[in-house]
Amino acid sequence: MIDAEGRHIASQAPDTFLKAVAGVLLVLAVPAAAQPVRYQETRAAMGTQFTIVVYGPDESPLQAAVSAAFDEILRIDRHWSTYLPDSDISVVNRGASQRPVPVDAELFGMLRTCLRFSRETEGAFDVTVGPLVAAWGFFKREGRIPSKKEAARALAQTGWRNVRLDGTTVSFAVPGMRLDLGAIGKGYAVDKAAAVLRQAGIQSALLDAGNSSILAIGAPPGQQGWTLMIRDPKDPKKNVEQVLLKDASLSTSGNYEKFFRVKGRTYSHIFDPRTGYPVEGVLSTSVIALTATETDALSTAFFVLRQEGTRRYLQAHPGIRVFFCGNEGCAWLR
Ligand code: AMP
Ligand code: MG
């Protein structure tokens, strides 16, 4: 017999040889601790890039689970996009001023959730901002300041209290109203995609909708949680805070996402539904809570409520953390 280095070992004393062989067998008999495989995929949806990272014992089931999770995200995008003329939301927006429009249970549930967030955030979250988004040019992605008349008209076509939900239908009390799920849809898609991964038995994953809504399932192997950064709203190359996330979600709303500048003023894509004007002076709001639907909706609402209104919300709602960045700097409100 010849060893790995080409030496004849049969000439060794037999018991030493046997012990050596037994040692090798013993080592081979102990199953090597399986190194988890990491699989990552990025795809475009909802006007941004979604990235999913998963860990598990084998690559092929991970790939299948991630593919099913993306199918779920794309399904929601197809149904709820305001950019697709045949989406469920577009059908509602075209018809609900004239008559009650039937919707499926999923959209009905989402609209109920939206109205609940409106009630709980003093109207800061408002799914009817569609006419404001259009009047200020954000729908066509070319920001513009509307005339006073246009701005007032758009404001008159909004208002969550003008949405009527009746069992299975939705109707608008005011003509020209339009729903826009831009502040909650990505978070909901992340939650639904996470449910698909959990169903497939995945215990370690990160789902990221363009850095604006992130959900962590478990932690990466051997770690306490997923280490995430909150970026500096004034400088995309810098971070202002580090967060360790495990079985929770982090969403950030930022004035840097979509904005335009006129005469030194920054007009961003988040509107105060009570005035109809873009919120000024807030740079970003980050929220940590259990679901991405909640953190997505609340990060937008807190952007509108500013520090004072956010503190009021927090008093009534435990278990939520908020990181707030304004012109004067950034701080945890809780
Ligand atoms: P987010 O980045 O999640 O804060 O969502 C911002 C998007 O939500 C905007 O681009 C609009 O489409 C929509 N939006 C703007 N203001 C509001 C608001 N006050 N309530 C709900 N949705 C809003
Ligand atoms: Mg949001």
GROMACS .gro file of C-alpha atoms and ligand atoms in nm:
model
  358
    1MET     CA    1   0.000   0.000   0.000
    2ILE     CA    2   0.118   0.352  -0.076
    3ASP     CA    3   0.028   0.662   0.121
    4ALA     CA    4  -0.066   0.996  -0.017
    5GLU     CA    5   0.296   1.101  -0.051
    6GLY     CA    6   0.391   0.780  -0.229
    7ARG     CA    7   0.555   0.611   0.071
    8HIS     CA    8   0.512   0.237   0.122
    9ILE     CA    9   0.332   0.204   0.456
   10ALA     CA   10   0.264  -0.170   0.461
   11SER     CA   11   0.610  -0.215   0.604
   12GLN     CA   12   0.508  -0.029   0.923
   13ALA     CA   13   0.434  -0.237   1.233
   14PRO     CA   14   0.082  -0.390   1.169
   15ASP     CA   15  -0.085  -0.252   1.488
   16THR     CA   16   0.041   0.099   1.420
   17PHE     CA   17  -0.089   0.065   1.067
   18LEU     CA   18  -0.429  -0.060   1.187
   19LYS     CA   19  -0.454   0.222   1.440
   20ALA     CA   20  -0.377   0.470   1.167
   21VAL     CA   21  -0.645   0.320   0.942
   22ALA     CA   22  -0.897   0.312   1.231
   23GLY     CA   23  -0.819   0.677   1.298
   24VAL     CA   24  -0.891   0.765   0.939
   25LEU     CA   25  -1.216   0.564   0.943
   26LEU     CA   26  -1.319   0.733   1.267
   27VAL     CA   27  -1.267   1.074   1.115
   28LEU     CA   28  -1.460   0.974   0.803
   29ALA     CA   29  -1.746   0.827   1.010
   30VAL     CA   30  -1.818   1.162   1.183
   31PRO     CA   31  -2.037   1.352   0.937
   32ALA     CA   32  -1.877   1.684   0.843
   33ALA     CA   33  -2.090   1.977   0.967
   34ALA     CA   34  -2.274   2.076   0.646
   35GLN     CA   35  -2.178   2.427   0.543
   36PRO     CA   36  -2.498   2.618   0.457
   37VAL     CA   37  -2.517   2.732   0.098
   38ARG     CA   38  -2.584   3.101   0.024
   39TYR     CA   39  -2.804   3.184  -0.273
   40GLN     CA   40  -2.886   3.537  -0.391
   41GLU     CA   41  -3.097   3.676  -0.674
   42THR     CA   42  -3.202   4.026  -0.785
   43ARG     CA   43  -3.496   4.111  -1.009
   44ALA     CA   44  -3.676   4.428  -1.115
   45ALA     CA   45  -4.029   4.483  -0.983
   46MET     CA   46  -4.243   4.774  -0.865
   47GLY     CA   47  -4.007   5.027  -1.019
   48THR     CA   48  -3.711   4.908  -0.813
   49GLN     CA   49  -3.474   4.615  -0.766
   50PHE     CA   50  -3.575   4.338  -0.525
   51THR     CA   51  -3.296   4.124  -0.382
   52ILE     CA   52  -3.344   3.799  -0.192
   53VAL     CA   53  -3.062   3.624  -0.003
   54VAL     CA   54  -3.125   3.278   0.145
   55TYR     CA   55  -2.921   3.017   0.331
   56GLY     CA   56  -2.991   2.644   0.342
   57PRO     CA   57  -2.832   2.302   0.302
   58ASP     CA   58  -2.869   2.270  -0.079
   59GLU     CA   59  -2.868   2.518  -0.363
   60SER     CA   60  -3.142   2.374  -0.581
   61PRO     CA   61  -3.434   2.398  -0.329
   62LEU     CA   62  -3.310   2.746  -0.236
   63GLN     CA   63  -3.324   2.850  -0.599
   64ALA     CA   64  -3.676   2.705  -0.637
   65ALA     CA   65  -3.800   2.884  -0.323
   66VAL     CA   66  -3.654   3.218  -0.431
   67SER     CA   67  -3.807   3.177  -0.776
   68ALA     CA   68  -4.151   3.115  -0.618
   69ALA     CA   69  -4.100   3.419  -0.392
   70PHE     CA   70  -4.028   3.638  -0.696
   71ASP     CA   71  -4.338   3.498  -0.870
   72GLU     CA   72  -4.537   3.627  -0.572
   73ILE     CA   73  -4.379   3.975  -0.591
   74LEU     CA   74  -4.443   3.997  -0.966
   75ARG     CA   75  -4.803   3.880  -0.917
   76ILE     CA   76  -4.870   4.161  -0.670
   77ASP     CA   77  -4.699   4.413  -0.900
   78ARG     CA   78  -4.919   4.304  -1.195
   79HIS     CA   79  -5.236   4.340  -0.989
   80TRP     CA   80  -5.160   4.665  -0.809
   81SER     CA   81  -4.943   4.872  -1.041
   82THR     CA   82  -5.087   5.212  -1.136
   83TYR     CA   83  -4.869   5.196  -1.449
   84LEU     CA   84  -5.049   4.893  -1.599
   85PRO     CA   85  -5.386   4.991  -1.749
   86ASP     CA   86  -5.537   4.647  -1.680
   87SER     CA   87  -5.423   4.610  -1.319
   88ASP     CA   88  -5.691   4.575  -1.050
   89ILE     CA   89  -5.595   4.919  -0.915
   90SER     CA   90  -5.628   5.083  -1.259
   91VAL     CA   91  -5.971   4.924  -1.303
   92VAL     CA   92  -6.078   5.064  -0.964
   93ASN     CA   93  -5.930   5.407  -1.042
   94ARG     CA   94  -6.118   5.427  -1.373
   95GLY     CA   95  -6.454   5.309  -1.241
   96ALA     CA   96  -6.501   5.371  -0.869
   97SER     CA   97  -6.613   5.736  -0.907
   98GLN     CA   98  -6.910   5.617  -1.115
   99ARG     CA   99  -7.008   5.291  -0.942
  100PRO     CA  100  -6.893   5.036  -0.683
  101VAL     CA  101  -6.617   4.824  -0.839
  102PRO     CA  102  -6.585   4.461  -0.723
  103VAL     CA  103  -6.235   4.370  -0.598
  104ASP     CA  104  -6.082   4.041  -0.480
  105ALA     CA  105  -6.040   3.963  -0.111
  106GLU     CA  106  -5.669   4.044  -0.118
  107LEU     CA  107  -5.713   4.400  -0.251
  108PHE     CA  108  -6.014   4.454  -0.026
  109GLY     CA  109  -5.804   4.349   0.275
  110MET     CA  110  -5.520   4.577   0.168
  111LEU     CA  111  -5.754   4.875   0.134
  112ARG     CA  112  -5.896   4.808   0.479
  113THR     CA  113  -5.541   4.800   0.613
  114CYS     CA  114  -5.470   5.131   0.439
  115LEU     CA  115  -5.774   5.299   0.594
  116ARG     CA  116  -5.673   5.164   0.936
  117PHE     CA  117  -5.330   5.324   0.895
  118SER     CA  118  -5.501   5.651   0.796
  119ARG     CA  119  -5.713   5.644   1.111
  120GLU     CA  120  -5.418   5.559   1.332
  121THR     CA  121  -5.183   5.822   1.184
  122GLU     CA  122  -5.412   6.125   1.197
  123GLY     CA  123  -5.457   6.093   0.819
  124ALA     CA  124  -5.082   6.117   0.748
  125PHE     CA  125  -5.094   5.788   0.559
  126ASP     CA  126  -5.341   5.821   0.274
  127VAL     CA  127  -5.382   5.572  -0.010
  128THR     CA  128  -5.576   5.835  -0.213
  129VAL     CA  129  -5.271   6.055  -0.286
  130GLY     CA  130  -5.285   5.952  -0.656
  131PRO     CA  131  -5.407   6.294  -0.785
  132LEU     CA  132  -5.134   6.473  -0.583
  133VAL     CA  133  -4.864   6.241  -0.720
  134ALA     CA  134  -4.989   6.322  -1.074
  135ALA     CA  135  -5.033   6.698  -1.024
  136TRP     CA  136  -4.676   6.735  -0.896
  137GLY     CA  137  -4.537   6.537  -1.192
  138PHE     CA  138  -4.418   6.232  -0.999
  139PHE     CA  139  -4.640   5.990  -1.190
  140LYS     CA  140  -4.458   6.080  -1.515
  141ARG     CA  141  -4.131   6.102  -1.319
  142GLU     CA  142  -4.082   6.466  -1.417
  143GLY     CA  143  -4.139   6.680  -1.108
  144ARG     CA  144  -4.317   7.015  -1.153
  145ILE     CA  145  -4.490   7.270  -0.933
  146PRO     CA  146  -4.860   7.282  -1.022
  147SER     CA  147  -5.052   7.609  -1.035
  148LYS     CA  148  -5.243   7.699  -0.716
  149LYS     CA  149  -5.565   7.602  -0.895
  150GLU     CA  150  -5.429   7.261  -1.004
  151ALA     CA  151  -5.292   7.192  -0.655
  152ALA     CA  152  -5.626   7.278  -0.494
  153ARG     CA  153  -5.814   7.063  -0.746
  154ALA     CA  154  -5.584   6.765  -0.681
  155LEU     CA  155  -5.629   6.806  -0.306
  156ALA     CA  156  -6.007   6.808  -0.350
  157GLN     CA  157  -5.980   6.472  -0.531
  158THR     CA  158  -5.813   6.302  -0.235
  159GLY     CA  159  -5.911   6.192   0.114
  160TRP     CA  160  -5.920   5.847   0.270
  161ARG     CA  161  -6.261   5.922   0.419
  162ASN     CA  162  -6.396   5.937   0.062
  163VAL     CA  163  -6.314   5.569   0.001
  164ARG     CA  164  -6.617   5.345   0.052
  165LEU     CA  165  -6.555   4.977   0.119
  166ASP     CA  166  -6.870   4.774   0.103
  167GLY     CA  167  -6.818   4.402   0.159
  168THR     CA  168  -6.657   4.323  -0.176
  169THR     CA  169  -6.662   4.655  -0.363
  170VAL     CA  170  -6.485   4.987  -0.351
  171SER     CA  171  -6.626   5.323  -0.459
  172PHE     CA  172  -6.518   5.687  -0.437
  173ALA     CA  173  -6.736   5.961  -0.288
  174VAL     CA  174  -6.558   6.226  -0.500
  175PRO     CA  175  -6.497   6.219  -0.879
  176GLY     CA  176  -6.139   6.197  -1.002
  177MET     CA  177  -6.003   6.008  -0.699
  178ARG     CA  178  -5.717   5.764  -0.757
  179LEU     CA  179  -5.558   5.506  -0.530
  180ASP     CA  180  -5.178   5.475  -0.510
  181LEU     CA  181  -5.025   5.189  -0.312
  182GLY     CA  182  -4.672   5.327  -0.355
  183ALA     CA  183  -4.623   5.371   0.019
  184ILE     CA  184  -4.721   5.019   0.125
  185GLY     CA  185  -4.711   4.784  -0.177
  186LYS     CA  186  -4.341   4.701  -0.162
  187GLY     CA  187  -4.364   4.616   0.207
  188TYR     CA  188  -4.666   4.395   0.146
  189ALA     CA  189  -4.488   4.219  -0.143
  190VAL     CA  190  -4.188   4.155   0.083
  191ASP     CA  191  -4.416   4.004   0.352
  192LYS     CA  192  -4.589   3.779   0.097
  193ALA     CA  193  -4.258   3.669  -0.055
  194ALA     CA  194  -4.128   3.593   0.296
  195ALA     CA  195  -4.434   3.374   0.358
  196VAL     CA  196  -4.345   3.175   0.045
  197LEU     CA  197  -3.989   3.125   0.171
  198ARG     CA  198  -4.106   3.020   0.518
  199GLN     CA  199  -4.351   2.778   0.360
  200ALA     CA  200  -4.056   2.623   0.176
  201GLY     CA  201  -3.885   2.569   0.512
  202ILE     CA  202  -3.629   2.848   0.482
  203GLN     CA  203  -3.508   2.973   0.819
  204SER     CA  204  -3.248   3.228   0.714
  205ALA     CA  205  -3.326   3.492   0.452
  206LEU     CA  206  -3.314   3.861   0.375
  207LEU     CA  207  -3.568   4.020   0.141
  208ASP     CA  208  -3.487   4.371   0.024
  209ALA     CA  209  -3.711   4.593  -0.190
  210GLY     CA  210  -3.466   4.851  -0.321
  211ASN     CA  211  -3.336   4.929   0.029
  212SER     CA  212  -3.669   5.089   0.118
  213SER     CA  213  -3.836   4.783   0.278
  214ILE     CA  214  -3.627   4.498   0.416
  215LEU     CA  215  -3.740   4.187   0.603
  216ALA     CA  216  -3.514   3.946   0.789
  217ILE     CA  217  -3.604   3.581   0.847
  218GLY     CA  218  -3.377   3.446   1.122
  219ALA     CA  219  -3.010   3.534   1.094
  220PRO     CA  220  -2.720   3.439   0.867
  221PRO     CA  221  -2.545   3.118   0.984
  222GLY     CA  222  -2.350   3.172   1.306
  223GLN     CA  223  -2.469   3.531   1.348
  224GLN     CA  224  -2.707   3.715   1.578
  225GLY     CA  225  -2.891   3.891   1.297
  226TRP     CA  226  -2.856   4.063   0.961
  227THR     CA  227  -2.636   4.373   0.980
  228LEU     CA  228  -2.798   4.654   0.783
  229MET     CA  229  -2.707   5.016   0.728
  230ILE     CA  230  -2.928   5.324   0.724
  231ARG     CA  231  -2.781   5.558   0.466
  232ASP     CA  232  -2.707   5.923   0.517
  233PRO     CA  233  -3.000   6.099   0.347
  234LYS     CA  234  -2.759   6.372   0.235
  235ASP     CA  235  -2.490   6.143   0.093
  236PRO     CA  236  -2.556   5.802  -0.069
  237LYS     CA  237  -2.196   5.697  -0.002
  238LYS     CA  238  -2.224   5.740   0.376
  239ASN     CA  239  -2.423   5.559   0.645
  240VAL     CA  240  -2.562   5.716   0.960
  241GLU     CA  241  -2.666   5.408   1.154
  242GLN     CA  242  -2.620   5.033   1.176
  243VAL     CA  243  -2.907   4.798   1.263
  244LEU     CA  244  -2.904   4.428   1.356
  245LEU     CA  245  -3.227   4.274   1.226
  246LYS     CA  246  -3.370   3.931   1.310
  247ASP     CA  247  -3.727   3.820   1.235
  248ALA     CA  248  -3.827   4.180   1.184
  249SER     CA  249  -3.855   4.445   0.916
  250LEU     CA  250  -3.687   4.780   0.848
  251SER     CA  251  -3.833   5.037   0.609
  252THR     CA  252  -3.697   5.377   0.519
  253SER     CA  253  -3.875   5.664   0.345
  254GLY     CA  254  -3.635   5.924   0.207
  255ASN     CA  255  -3.665   6.261   0.036
  256TYR     CA  256  -3.376   6.145  -0.187
  257GLU     CA  257  -3.583   5.869  -0.351
  258LYS     CA  258  -3.781   6.091  -0.589
  259PHE     CA  259  -3.755   6.469  -0.577
  260PHE     CA  260  -3.697   6.784  -0.778
  261ARG     CA  261  -3.547   7.120  -0.685
  262VAL     CA  262  -3.679   7.464  -0.773
  263LYS     CA  263  -3.511   7.784  -0.650
  264GLY     CA  264  -3.322   7.602  -0.375
  265ARG     CA  265  -3.628   7.422  -0.241
  266THR     CA  266  -3.653   7.042  -0.251
  267TYR     CA  267  -3.993   6.896  -0.337
  268SER     CA  268  -4.009   6.525  -0.258
  269HIS     CA  269  -4.259   6.252  -0.345
  270ILE     CA  270  -4.415   6.226   0.001
  271PHE     CA  271  -4.722   6.447   0.047
  272ASP     CA  272  -4.896   6.579   0.352
  273PRO     CA  273  -5.248   6.465   0.254
  274ARG     CA  274  -5.395   6.736   0.476
  275THR     CA  275  -5.235   7.023   0.281
  276GLY     CA  276  -5.170   6.852  -0.053
  277TYR     CA  277  -4.809   6.977  -0.052
  278PRO     CA  278  -4.486   6.776  -0.044
  279VAL     CA  279  -4.342   6.750   0.308
  280GLU     CA  280  -4.038   6.975   0.349
  281GLY     CA  281  -3.764   6.964   0.611
  282VAL     CA  282  -3.776   6.589   0.676
  283LEU     CA  283  -3.491   6.393   0.516
  284SER     CA  284  -3.566   6.031   0.607
  285THR     CA  285  -3.761   5.814   0.849
  286SER     CA  286  -3.673   5.453   0.928
  287VAL     CA  287  -3.904   5.217   1.114
  288ILE     CA  288  -3.844   4.873   1.268
  289ALA     CA  289  -4.143   4.649   1.344
  290LEU     CA  290  -4.255   4.293   1.278
  291THR     CA  291  -4.396   4.315   0.927
  292ALA     CA  292  -4.281   4.505   0.620
  293THR     CA  293  -4.639   4.612   0.546
  294GLU     CA  294  -4.639   4.795   0.877
  295THR     CA  295  -4.288   4.945   0.851
  296ASP     CA  296  -4.350   5.058   0.492
  297ALA     CA  297  -4.678   5.231   0.577
  298LEU     CA  298  -4.542   5.382   0.898
  299SER     CA  299  -4.215   5.513   0.754
  300THR     CA  300  -4.423   5.714   0.507
  301ALA     CA  301  -4.670   5.825   0.775
  302PHE     CA  302  -4.392   5.935   1.016
  303PHE     CA  303  -4.232   6.137   0.734
  304VAL     CA  304  -4.556   6.335   0.725
  305LEU     CA  305  -4.615   6.342   1.103
  306ARG     CA  306  -4.262   6.472   1.176
  307GLN     CA  307  -4.107   6.413   1.517
  308GLU     CA  308  -4.392   6.547   1.725
  309GLY     CA  309  -4.668   6.348   1.556
  310THR     CA  310  -4.450   6.037   1.543
  311ARG     CA  311  -4.397   6.057   1.920
  312ARG     CA  312  -4.774   6.074   1.966
  313TYR     CA  313  -4.813   5.756   1.758
  314LEU     CA  314  -4.538   5.579   1.951
  315GLN     CA  315  -4.705   5.648   2.285
  316ALA     CA  316  -5.006   5.446   2.172
  317HIS     CA  317  -4.810   5.174   1.987
  318PRO     CA  318  -4.532   4.985   2.167
  319GLY     CA  319  -4.285   4.754   1.993
  320ILE     CA  320  -4.188   4.995   1.715
  321ARG     CA  321  -3.852   5.168   1.672
  322VAL     CA  322  -3.806   5.488   1.471
  323PHE     CA  323  -3.491   5.656   1.342
  324PHE     CA  324  -3.559   6.010   1.225
  325CYS     CA  325  -3.337   6.233   1.008
  326GLY     CA  326  -3.418   6.602   0.971
  327ASN     CA  327  -3.211   6.906   0.876
  328GLU     CA  328  -3.077   6.922   1.231
  329GLY     CA  329  -2.950   6.561   1.229
  330CYS     CA  330  -3.057   6.203   1.298
  331ALA     CA  331  -3.177   6.034   1.618
  332TRP     CA  332  -3.373   5.736   1.747
  333LEU     CA  333  -3.714   5.852   1.867
  334ARG     CA  334  -3.747   5.509   2.027
  335AMP     P1  335  -4.246   5.544   0.055
  335AMP     O1  336  -4.122   5.552  -0.027
  335AMP     O2  337  -4.281   5.408   0.103
  335AMP     O3  338  -4.248   5.645   0.165
  335AMP     O4  339  -4.369   5.578  -0.042
  335AMP     C1  340  -4.377   5.700  -0.109
  335AMP     C2  341  -4.480   5.689  -0.219
  335AMP     O5  342  -4.609   5.674  -0.161
  335AMP     C3  343  -4.489   5.812  -0.305
  335AMP     O6  344  -4.404   5.801  -0.419
  335AMP     C4  345  -4.637   5.816  -0.343
  335AMP     O7  346  -4.661   5.728  -0.449
  335AMP     C5  347  -4.704   5.762  -0.219
  335AMP     N1  348  -4.733   5.863  -0.116
  335AMP     C6  349  -4.687   5.992  -0.106
  335AMP     N2  350  -4.733   6.053   0.005
  335AMP     C7  351  -4.812   5.960   0.068
  335AMP     C8  352  -4.890   5.962   0.188
  335AMP     N3  353  -4.894   6.070   0.268
  335AMP     N4  354  -4.958   5.850   0.221
  335AMP     C9  355  -4.954   5.739   0.142
  335AMP     N5  356  -4.885   5.733   0.028
  335AMP    C10  357  -4.812   5.840  -0.009
  336MG      MG  358  -4.373   5.347   0.275
   0.00000   0.00000   0.00000
